Short mmCIF file of C-alpha atoms and ligand atoms in Angstrom, two decimals:
data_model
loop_
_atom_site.label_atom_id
_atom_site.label_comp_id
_atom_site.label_asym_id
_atom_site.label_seq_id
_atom_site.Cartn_x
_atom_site.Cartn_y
_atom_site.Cartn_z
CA UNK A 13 -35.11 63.77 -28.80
CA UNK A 14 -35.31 59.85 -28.86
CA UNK A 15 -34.71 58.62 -25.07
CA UNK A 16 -33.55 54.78 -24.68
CA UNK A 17 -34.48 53.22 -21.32
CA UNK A 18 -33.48 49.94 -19.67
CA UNK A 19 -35.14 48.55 -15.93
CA UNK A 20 -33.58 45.78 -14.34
CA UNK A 21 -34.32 46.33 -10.85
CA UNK A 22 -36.12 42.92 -9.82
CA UNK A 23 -37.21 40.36 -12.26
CA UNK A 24 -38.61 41.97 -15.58
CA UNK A 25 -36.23 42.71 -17.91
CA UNK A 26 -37.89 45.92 -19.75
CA UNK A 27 -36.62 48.01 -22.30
CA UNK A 28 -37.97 51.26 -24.48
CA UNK A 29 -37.99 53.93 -26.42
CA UNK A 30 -39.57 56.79 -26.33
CA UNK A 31 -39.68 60.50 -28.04
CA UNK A 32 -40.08 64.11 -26.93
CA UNK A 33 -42.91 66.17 -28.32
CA UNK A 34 -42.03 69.23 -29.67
CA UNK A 35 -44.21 71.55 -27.52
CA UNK A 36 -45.38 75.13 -28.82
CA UNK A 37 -44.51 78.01 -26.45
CA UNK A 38 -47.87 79.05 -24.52
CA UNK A 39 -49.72 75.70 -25.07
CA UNK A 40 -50.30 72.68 -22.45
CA UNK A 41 -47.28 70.48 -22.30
CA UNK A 42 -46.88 68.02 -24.48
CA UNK A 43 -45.43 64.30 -23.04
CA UNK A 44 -43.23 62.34 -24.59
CA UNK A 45 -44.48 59.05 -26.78
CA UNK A 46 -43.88 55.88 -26.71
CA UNK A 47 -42.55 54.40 -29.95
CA UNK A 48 -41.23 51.31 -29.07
CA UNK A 49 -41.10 48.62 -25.67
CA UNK A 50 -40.07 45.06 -25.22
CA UNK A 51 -40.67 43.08 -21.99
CA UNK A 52 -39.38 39.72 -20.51
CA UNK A 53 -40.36 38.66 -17.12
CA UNK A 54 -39.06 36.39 -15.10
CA UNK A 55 -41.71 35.00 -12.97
CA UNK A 56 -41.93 31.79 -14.49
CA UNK A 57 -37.79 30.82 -13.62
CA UNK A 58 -38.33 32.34 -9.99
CA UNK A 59 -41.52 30.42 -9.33
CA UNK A 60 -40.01 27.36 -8.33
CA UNK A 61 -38.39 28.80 -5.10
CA UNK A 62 -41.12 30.69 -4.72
CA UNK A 63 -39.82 33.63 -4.98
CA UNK A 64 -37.02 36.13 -6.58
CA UNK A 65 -33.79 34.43 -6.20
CA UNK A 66 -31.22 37.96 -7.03
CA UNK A 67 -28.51 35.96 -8.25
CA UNK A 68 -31.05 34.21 -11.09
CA UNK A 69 -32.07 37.25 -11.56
CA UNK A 70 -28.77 38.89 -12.59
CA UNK A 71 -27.61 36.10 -14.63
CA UNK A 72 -31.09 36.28 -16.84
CA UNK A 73 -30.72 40.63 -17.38
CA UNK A 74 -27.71 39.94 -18.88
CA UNK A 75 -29.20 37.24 -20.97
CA UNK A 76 -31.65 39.08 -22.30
CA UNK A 77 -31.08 42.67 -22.02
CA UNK A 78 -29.38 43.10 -25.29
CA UNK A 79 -31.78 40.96 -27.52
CA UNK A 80 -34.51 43.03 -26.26
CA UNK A 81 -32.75 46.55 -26.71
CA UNK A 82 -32.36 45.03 -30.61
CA UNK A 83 -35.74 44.62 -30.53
CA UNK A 84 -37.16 47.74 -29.56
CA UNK A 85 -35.06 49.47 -32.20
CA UNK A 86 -36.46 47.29 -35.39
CA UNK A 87 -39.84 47.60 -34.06
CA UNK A 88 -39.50 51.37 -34.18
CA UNK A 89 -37.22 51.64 -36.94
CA UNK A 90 -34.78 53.67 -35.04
CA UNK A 91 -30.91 53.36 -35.85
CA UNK A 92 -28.68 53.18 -32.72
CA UNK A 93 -27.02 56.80 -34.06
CA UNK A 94 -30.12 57.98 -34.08
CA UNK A 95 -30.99 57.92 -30.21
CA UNK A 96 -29.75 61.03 -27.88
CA UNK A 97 -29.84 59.59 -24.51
CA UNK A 98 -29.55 56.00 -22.99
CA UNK A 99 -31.51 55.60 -19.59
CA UNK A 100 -31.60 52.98 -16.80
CA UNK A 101 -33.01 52.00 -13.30
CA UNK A 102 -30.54 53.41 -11.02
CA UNK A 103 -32.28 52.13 -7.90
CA UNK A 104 -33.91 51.13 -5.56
CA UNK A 105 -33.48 47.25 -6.05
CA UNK A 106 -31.90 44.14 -6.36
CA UNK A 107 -27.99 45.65 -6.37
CA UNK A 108 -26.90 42.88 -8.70
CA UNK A 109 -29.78 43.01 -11.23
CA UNK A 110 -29.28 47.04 -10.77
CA UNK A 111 -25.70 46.44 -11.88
CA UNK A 112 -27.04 44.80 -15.06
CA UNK A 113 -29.09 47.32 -16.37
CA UNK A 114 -26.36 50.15 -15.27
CA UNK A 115 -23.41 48.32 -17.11
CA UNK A 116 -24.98 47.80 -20.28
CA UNK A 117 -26.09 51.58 -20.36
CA UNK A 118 -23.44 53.01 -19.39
CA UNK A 119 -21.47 50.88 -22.08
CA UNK A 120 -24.23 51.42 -25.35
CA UNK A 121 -23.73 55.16 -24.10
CA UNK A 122 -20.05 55.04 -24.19
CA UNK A 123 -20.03 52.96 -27.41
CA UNK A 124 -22.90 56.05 -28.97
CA UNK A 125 -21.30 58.62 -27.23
CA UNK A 126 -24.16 59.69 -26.03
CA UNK A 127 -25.70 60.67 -22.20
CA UNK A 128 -26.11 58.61 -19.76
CA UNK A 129 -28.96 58.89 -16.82
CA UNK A 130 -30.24 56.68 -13.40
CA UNK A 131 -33.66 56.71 -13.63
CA UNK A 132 -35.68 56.06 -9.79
CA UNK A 133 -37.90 53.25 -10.45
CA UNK A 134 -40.38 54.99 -8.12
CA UNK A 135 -40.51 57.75 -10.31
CA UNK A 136 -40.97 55.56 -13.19
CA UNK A 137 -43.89 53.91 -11.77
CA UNK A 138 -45.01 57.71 -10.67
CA UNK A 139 -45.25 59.24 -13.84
CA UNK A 140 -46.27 55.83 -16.12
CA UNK A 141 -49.84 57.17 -16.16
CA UNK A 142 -48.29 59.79 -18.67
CA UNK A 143 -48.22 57.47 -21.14
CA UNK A 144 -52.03 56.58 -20.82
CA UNK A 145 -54.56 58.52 -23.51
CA UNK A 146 -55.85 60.19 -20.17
CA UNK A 147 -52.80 61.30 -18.66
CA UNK A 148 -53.14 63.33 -15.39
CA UNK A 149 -52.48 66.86 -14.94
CA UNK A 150 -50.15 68.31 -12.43
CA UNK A 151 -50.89 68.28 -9.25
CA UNK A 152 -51.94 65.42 -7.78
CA UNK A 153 -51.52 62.77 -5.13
CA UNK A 154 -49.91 59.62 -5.94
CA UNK A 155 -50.54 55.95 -3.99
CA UNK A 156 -47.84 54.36 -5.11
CA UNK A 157 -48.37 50.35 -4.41
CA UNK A 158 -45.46 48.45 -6.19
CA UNK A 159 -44.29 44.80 -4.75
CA UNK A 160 -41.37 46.97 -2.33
CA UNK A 161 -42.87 49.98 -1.72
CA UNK A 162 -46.20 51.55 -0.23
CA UNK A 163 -46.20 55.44 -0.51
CA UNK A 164 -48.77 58.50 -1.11
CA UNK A 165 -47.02 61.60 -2.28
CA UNK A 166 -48.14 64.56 -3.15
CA UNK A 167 -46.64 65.54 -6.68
CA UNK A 168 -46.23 69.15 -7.69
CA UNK A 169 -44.11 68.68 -11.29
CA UNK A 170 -41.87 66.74 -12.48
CA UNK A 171 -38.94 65.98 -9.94
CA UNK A 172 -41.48 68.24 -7.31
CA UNK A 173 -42.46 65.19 -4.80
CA UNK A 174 -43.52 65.21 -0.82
CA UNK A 175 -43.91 62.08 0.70
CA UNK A 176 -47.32 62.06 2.64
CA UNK A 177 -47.44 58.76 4.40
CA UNK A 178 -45.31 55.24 3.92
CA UNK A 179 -45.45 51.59 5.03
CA UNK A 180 -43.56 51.31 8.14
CA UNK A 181 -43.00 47.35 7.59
CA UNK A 182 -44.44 45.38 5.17
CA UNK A 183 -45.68 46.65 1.60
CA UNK A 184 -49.25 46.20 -0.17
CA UNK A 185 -47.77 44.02 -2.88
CA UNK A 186 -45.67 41.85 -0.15
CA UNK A 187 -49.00 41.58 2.00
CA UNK A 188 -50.74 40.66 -1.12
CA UNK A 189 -48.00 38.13 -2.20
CA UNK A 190 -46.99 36.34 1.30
CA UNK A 191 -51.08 35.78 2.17
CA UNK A 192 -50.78 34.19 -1.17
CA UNK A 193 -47.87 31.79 -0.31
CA UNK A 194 -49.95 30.83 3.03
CA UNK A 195 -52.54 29.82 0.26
CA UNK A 196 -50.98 27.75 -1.37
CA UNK A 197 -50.69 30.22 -4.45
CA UNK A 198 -47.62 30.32 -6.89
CA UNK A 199 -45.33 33.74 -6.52
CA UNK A 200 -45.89 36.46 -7.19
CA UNK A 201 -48.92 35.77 -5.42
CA UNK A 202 -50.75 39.63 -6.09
CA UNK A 203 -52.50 38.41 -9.04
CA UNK A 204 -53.09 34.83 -8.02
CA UNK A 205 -54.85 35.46 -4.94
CA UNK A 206 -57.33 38.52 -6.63
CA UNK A 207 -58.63 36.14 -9.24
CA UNK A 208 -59.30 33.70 -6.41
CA UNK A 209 -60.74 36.50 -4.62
CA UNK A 210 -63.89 36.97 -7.01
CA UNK A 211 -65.19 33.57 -6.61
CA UNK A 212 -64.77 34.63 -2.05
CA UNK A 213 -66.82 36.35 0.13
CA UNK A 214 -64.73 39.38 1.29
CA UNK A 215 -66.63 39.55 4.79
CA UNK A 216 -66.04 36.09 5.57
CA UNK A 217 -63.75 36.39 7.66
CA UNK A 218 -63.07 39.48 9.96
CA UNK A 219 -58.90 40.64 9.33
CA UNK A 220 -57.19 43.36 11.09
CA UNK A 221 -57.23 46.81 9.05
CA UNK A 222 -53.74 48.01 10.50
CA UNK A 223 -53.12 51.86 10.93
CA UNK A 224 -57.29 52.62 9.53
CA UNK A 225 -57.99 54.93 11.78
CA UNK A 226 -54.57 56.07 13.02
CA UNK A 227 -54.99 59.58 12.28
CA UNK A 228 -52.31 59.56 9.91
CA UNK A 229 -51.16 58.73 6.45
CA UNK A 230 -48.88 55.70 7.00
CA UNK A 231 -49.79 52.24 6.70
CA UNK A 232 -48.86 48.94 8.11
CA UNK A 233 -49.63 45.41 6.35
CA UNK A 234 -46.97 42.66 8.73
CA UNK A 235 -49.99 42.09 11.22
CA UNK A 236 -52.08 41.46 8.20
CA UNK A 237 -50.23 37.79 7.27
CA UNK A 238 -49.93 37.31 10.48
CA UNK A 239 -53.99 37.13 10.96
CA UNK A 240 -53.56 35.23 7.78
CA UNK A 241 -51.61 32.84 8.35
CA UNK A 242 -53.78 32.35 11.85
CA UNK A 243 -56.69 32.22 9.98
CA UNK A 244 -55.47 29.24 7.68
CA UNK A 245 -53.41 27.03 10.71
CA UNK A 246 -57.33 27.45 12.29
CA UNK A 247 -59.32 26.37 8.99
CA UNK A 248 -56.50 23.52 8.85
CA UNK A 249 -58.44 20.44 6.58
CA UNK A 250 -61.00 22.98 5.75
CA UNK A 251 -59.04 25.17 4.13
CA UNK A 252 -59.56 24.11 0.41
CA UNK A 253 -63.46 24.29 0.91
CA UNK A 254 -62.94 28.62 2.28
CA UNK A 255 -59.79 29.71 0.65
CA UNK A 256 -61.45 31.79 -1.75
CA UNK A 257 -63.40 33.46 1.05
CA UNK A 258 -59.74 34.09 3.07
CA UNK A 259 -58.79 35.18 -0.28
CA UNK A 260 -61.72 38.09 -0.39
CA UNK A 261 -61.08 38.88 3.18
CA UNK A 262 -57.20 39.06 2.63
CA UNK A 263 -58.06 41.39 -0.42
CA UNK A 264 -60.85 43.64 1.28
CA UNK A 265 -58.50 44.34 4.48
CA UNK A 266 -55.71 45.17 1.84
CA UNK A 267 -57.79 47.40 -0.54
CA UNK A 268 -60.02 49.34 2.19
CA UNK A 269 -57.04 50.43 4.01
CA UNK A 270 -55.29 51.83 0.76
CA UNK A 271 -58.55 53.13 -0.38
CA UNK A 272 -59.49 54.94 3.12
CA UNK A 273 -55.74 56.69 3.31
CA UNK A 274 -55.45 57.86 -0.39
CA UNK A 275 -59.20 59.76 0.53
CA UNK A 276 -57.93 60.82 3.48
CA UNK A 277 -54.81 62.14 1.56
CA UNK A 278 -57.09 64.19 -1.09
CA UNK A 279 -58.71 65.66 1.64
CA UNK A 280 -55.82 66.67 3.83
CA UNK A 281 -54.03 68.25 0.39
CA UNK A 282 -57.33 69.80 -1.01
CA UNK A 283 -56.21 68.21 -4.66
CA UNK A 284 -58.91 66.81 -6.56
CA UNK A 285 -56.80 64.39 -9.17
CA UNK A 286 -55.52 61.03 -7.80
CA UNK A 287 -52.93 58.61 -9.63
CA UNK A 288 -52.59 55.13 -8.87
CA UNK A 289 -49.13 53.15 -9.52
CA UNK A 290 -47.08 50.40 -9.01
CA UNK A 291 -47.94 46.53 -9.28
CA UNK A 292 -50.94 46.77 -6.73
CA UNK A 293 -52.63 49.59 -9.40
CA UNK A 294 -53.52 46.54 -11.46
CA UNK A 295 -55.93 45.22 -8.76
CA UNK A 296 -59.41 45.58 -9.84
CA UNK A 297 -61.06 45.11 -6.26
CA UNK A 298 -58.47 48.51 -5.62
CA UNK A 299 -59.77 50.14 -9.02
CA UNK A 300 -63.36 49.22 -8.70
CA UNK A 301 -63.36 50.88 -4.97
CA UNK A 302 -61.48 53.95 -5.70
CA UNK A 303 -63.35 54.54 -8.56
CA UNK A 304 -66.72 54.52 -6.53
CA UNK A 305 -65.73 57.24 -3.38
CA UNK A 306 -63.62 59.20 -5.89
CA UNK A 307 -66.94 59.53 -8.08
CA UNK A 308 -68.65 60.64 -4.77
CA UNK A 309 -66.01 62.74 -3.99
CA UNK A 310 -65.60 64.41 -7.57
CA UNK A 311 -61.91 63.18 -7.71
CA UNK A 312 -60.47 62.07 -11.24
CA UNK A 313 -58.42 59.18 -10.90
CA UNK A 314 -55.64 58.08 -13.26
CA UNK A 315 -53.93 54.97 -13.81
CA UNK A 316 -51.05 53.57 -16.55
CA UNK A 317 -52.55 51.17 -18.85
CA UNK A 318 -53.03 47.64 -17.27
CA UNK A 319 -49.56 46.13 -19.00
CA UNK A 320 -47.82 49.14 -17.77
CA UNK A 321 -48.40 48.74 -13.80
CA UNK A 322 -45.66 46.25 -13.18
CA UNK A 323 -42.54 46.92 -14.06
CA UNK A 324 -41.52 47.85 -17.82
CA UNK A 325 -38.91 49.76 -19.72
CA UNK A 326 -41.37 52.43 -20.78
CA UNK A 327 -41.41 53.96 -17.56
CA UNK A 328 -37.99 54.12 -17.16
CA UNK A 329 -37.56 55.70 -20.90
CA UNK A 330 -40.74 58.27 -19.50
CA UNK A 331 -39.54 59.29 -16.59
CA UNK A 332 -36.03 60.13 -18.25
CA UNK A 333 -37.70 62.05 -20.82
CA UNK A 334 -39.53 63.84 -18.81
CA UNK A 335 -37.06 64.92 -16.35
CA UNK A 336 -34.89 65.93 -19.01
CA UNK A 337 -37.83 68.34 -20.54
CA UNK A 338 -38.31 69.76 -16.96
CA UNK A 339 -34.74 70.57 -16.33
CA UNK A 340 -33.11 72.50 -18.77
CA UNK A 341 -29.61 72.08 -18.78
CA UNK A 342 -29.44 68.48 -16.18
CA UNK A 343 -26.64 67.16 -15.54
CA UNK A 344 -25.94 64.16 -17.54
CA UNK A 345 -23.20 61.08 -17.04
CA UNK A 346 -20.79 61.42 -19.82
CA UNK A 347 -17.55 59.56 -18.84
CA UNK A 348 -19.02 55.86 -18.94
CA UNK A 349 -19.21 55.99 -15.01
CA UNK A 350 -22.30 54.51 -13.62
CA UNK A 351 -23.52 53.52 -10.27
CA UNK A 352 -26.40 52.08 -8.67
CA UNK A 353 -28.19 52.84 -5.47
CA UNK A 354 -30.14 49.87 -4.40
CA UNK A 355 -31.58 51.81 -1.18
CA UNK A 356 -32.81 55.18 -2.70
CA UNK A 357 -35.01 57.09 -0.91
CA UNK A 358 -37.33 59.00 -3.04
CA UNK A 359 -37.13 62.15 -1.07
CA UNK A 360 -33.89 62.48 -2.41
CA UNK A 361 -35.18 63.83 -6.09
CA UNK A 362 -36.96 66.78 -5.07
CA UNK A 363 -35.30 69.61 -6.57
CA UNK A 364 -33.91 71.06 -3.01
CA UNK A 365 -31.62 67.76 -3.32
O1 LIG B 19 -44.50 47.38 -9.38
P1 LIG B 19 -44.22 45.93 -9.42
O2 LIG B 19 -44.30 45.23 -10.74
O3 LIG B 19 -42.80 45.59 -8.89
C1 LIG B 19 -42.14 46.30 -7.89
O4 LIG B 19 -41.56 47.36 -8.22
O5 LIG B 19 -42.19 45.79 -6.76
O6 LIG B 19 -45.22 45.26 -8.37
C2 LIG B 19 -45.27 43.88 -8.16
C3 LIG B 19 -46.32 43.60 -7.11
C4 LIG B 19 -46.31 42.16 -6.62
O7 LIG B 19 -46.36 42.16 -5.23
C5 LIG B 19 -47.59 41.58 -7.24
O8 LIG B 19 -48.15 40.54 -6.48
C6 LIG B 19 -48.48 42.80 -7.23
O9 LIG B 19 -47.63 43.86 -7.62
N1 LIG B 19 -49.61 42.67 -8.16
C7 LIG B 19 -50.90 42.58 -7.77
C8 LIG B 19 -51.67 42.44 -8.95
N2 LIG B 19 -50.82 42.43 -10.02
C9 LIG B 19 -49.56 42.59 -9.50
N3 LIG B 19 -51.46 42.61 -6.55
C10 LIG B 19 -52.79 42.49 -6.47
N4 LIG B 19 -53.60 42.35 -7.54
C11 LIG B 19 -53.09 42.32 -8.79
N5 LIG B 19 -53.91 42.17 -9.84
ZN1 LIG B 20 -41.75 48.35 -9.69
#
């Protein structure tokens, strides 16, 4: 089964294909393959405001989306009859880029007579490490760090997902990219500010670490910029000479408090296999440090290839794919209806839903 997926929930337009293995009866499962992606981000337009501006945002999905579903089917060879299922980013997101992606599935589906399905881009980002040569095995706990969202779940199977802990304001990729801003850093500042970071000296300067030793699995990054932005209005002409060193400070604060919660999450579930998503996955401060204490700890940890931590098309396709090998018989969007749901809580998926 070939498996067409579309995202357009923010500012990447990303769109795949992928194919189901044909698993034997009685062996391990087999994931579905990539055969095909293309990718075009918008960063660069949105930079000048500093920022995603939705309506932009829209306008350029629609631009592009087609072009790039063209492409994915010459790279792969694959004729548009030939595809059994057209997927896209039903939420959450931007409702107007969301609209985008849904509209043009929903009308190549119509067009192929073929299914349609909402993908969550959560799950997406959840089960990309399946498409890694190391993918995990089930279960595990997730820390899901994306640019909207800061979660760890514990994940059972496919569509099997308790949430564990949650940011109850600001997420690790918005604390990463507004300390940025207060730098003086282009958006999306994530990136940015942990290349500055390795030139810094991460105790430098002493930030809060919100929520560390609450006792609990939630997190809290608003009080975080705030320090920041304290921290920089006090440096004031000196600023340019330290702002690597806020930089590493920013950066430690950020990455011990993820790191301290996801151990405290293996412990607290017993599961020895940990898988790192989202945007904030791509963070090597975050990889390098989880990788030491999960050594210690005789945790495996798992991660989607580099390109694959921001947003894509692949995951989308993935997570379609593999929900539709998990559930025999789901239900499927056949009239050309589609809708999107740019609040989604994630909750929502597991199977008692
Ligand atoms: O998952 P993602 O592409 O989009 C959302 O679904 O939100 O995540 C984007 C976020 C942004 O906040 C960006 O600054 C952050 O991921 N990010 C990083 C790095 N690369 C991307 N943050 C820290 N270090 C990085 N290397
Ligand atoms: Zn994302």
């Amino acid at each position: 089964m070939i498996v067409l997926g579309i995202e357009s929930s923010c500012d990447e337009t990303g769109v795949a294909l992928v194919k189901t293995a044909e698993g034997s009866p009685g062996t391990a499962p087999t994931w579905p393959v990539l055969l095909a992606q293309a990718l075009h981000s918008q960063i660069e337009m949105h930079q000048a405001y500093g920022g995603v501006v939705p309506e932009l945002a829209s306008r350029d999905h629609i631009r592009r989306v087609i072009p790039l579903t063209e492409s994915v089917l010459n790279q792969a060879g694959v004729q548009a009859a030939e595809i059994d299922v057209v997927a896209f980013t039903r939420g959450p997101g931007l409702a107007g880029a969301l609209l985008v992606g849904a509209g043009v599935a929903a009308g190549l589906a119509a067009a192929w007579r073929k299914p349609l399905l909402g993908v969550h881009h959560l799950e997406g980002h959840l089960l990309s490490p399946f498409l890694s040569q190391d993918p995990p095995s089930f279960p595990f706990v997730a820390l899901l760090v994306s640019g909207g969202h800061t979660q760890l779940m514990q994940v059972n199977a496919v569509g099997d997902y308790a949430l564990l802990g949650e940011t109850i304001d600001d997420a690790a990729g918005e604390a990463f990219d507004k300390s940025a801003k207060l730098l003086g850093l282009p958006y999306p500042g994530g990136p940015g500010l942990s290349r500055l970071a390795e030139q810094g000296d991460p105790r430098a300067f002493a930030l809060p670490r919100p929520l560390l030793n609450s006792g609990n699995l939630d997190f809290s990054f608003a009080g975080l910029k705030t320090a920041v932005l304290t921290q920089v209005q006090r440096l004031g002409a000196d600023l340019p000479a330290r702002v690597a060193d806020v930089a590493a400070s920013t950066q430690a604060a950020i990455v011990e408090v993820l790191v301290k919660k996801s151990m405290r999450a293996l412990a607290q579930t017993g599961l020895k296999r940990l898988v790192v998503a989202g945007g904030v996955g791509a963070n090597s401060a975050l990889r390098t440090q989880l990788h030491a204490q999960c050594q210690t700890l005789g945790v495996q940890v798992h991660y989607p290839e580099l390109h694959l931590c921001t947003d894509n098309g692949a995951m989308i396709a993935m997570a379609a794919a593999m929900r539709i090998q998990a559930v025999p018989g789901l239900r499927m969007g056949r009239d050309g209806a589609f809708d999107v749901r740019p609040r989604w809580p994630m909750q929502e998926l597991s199977s008692h839903h």
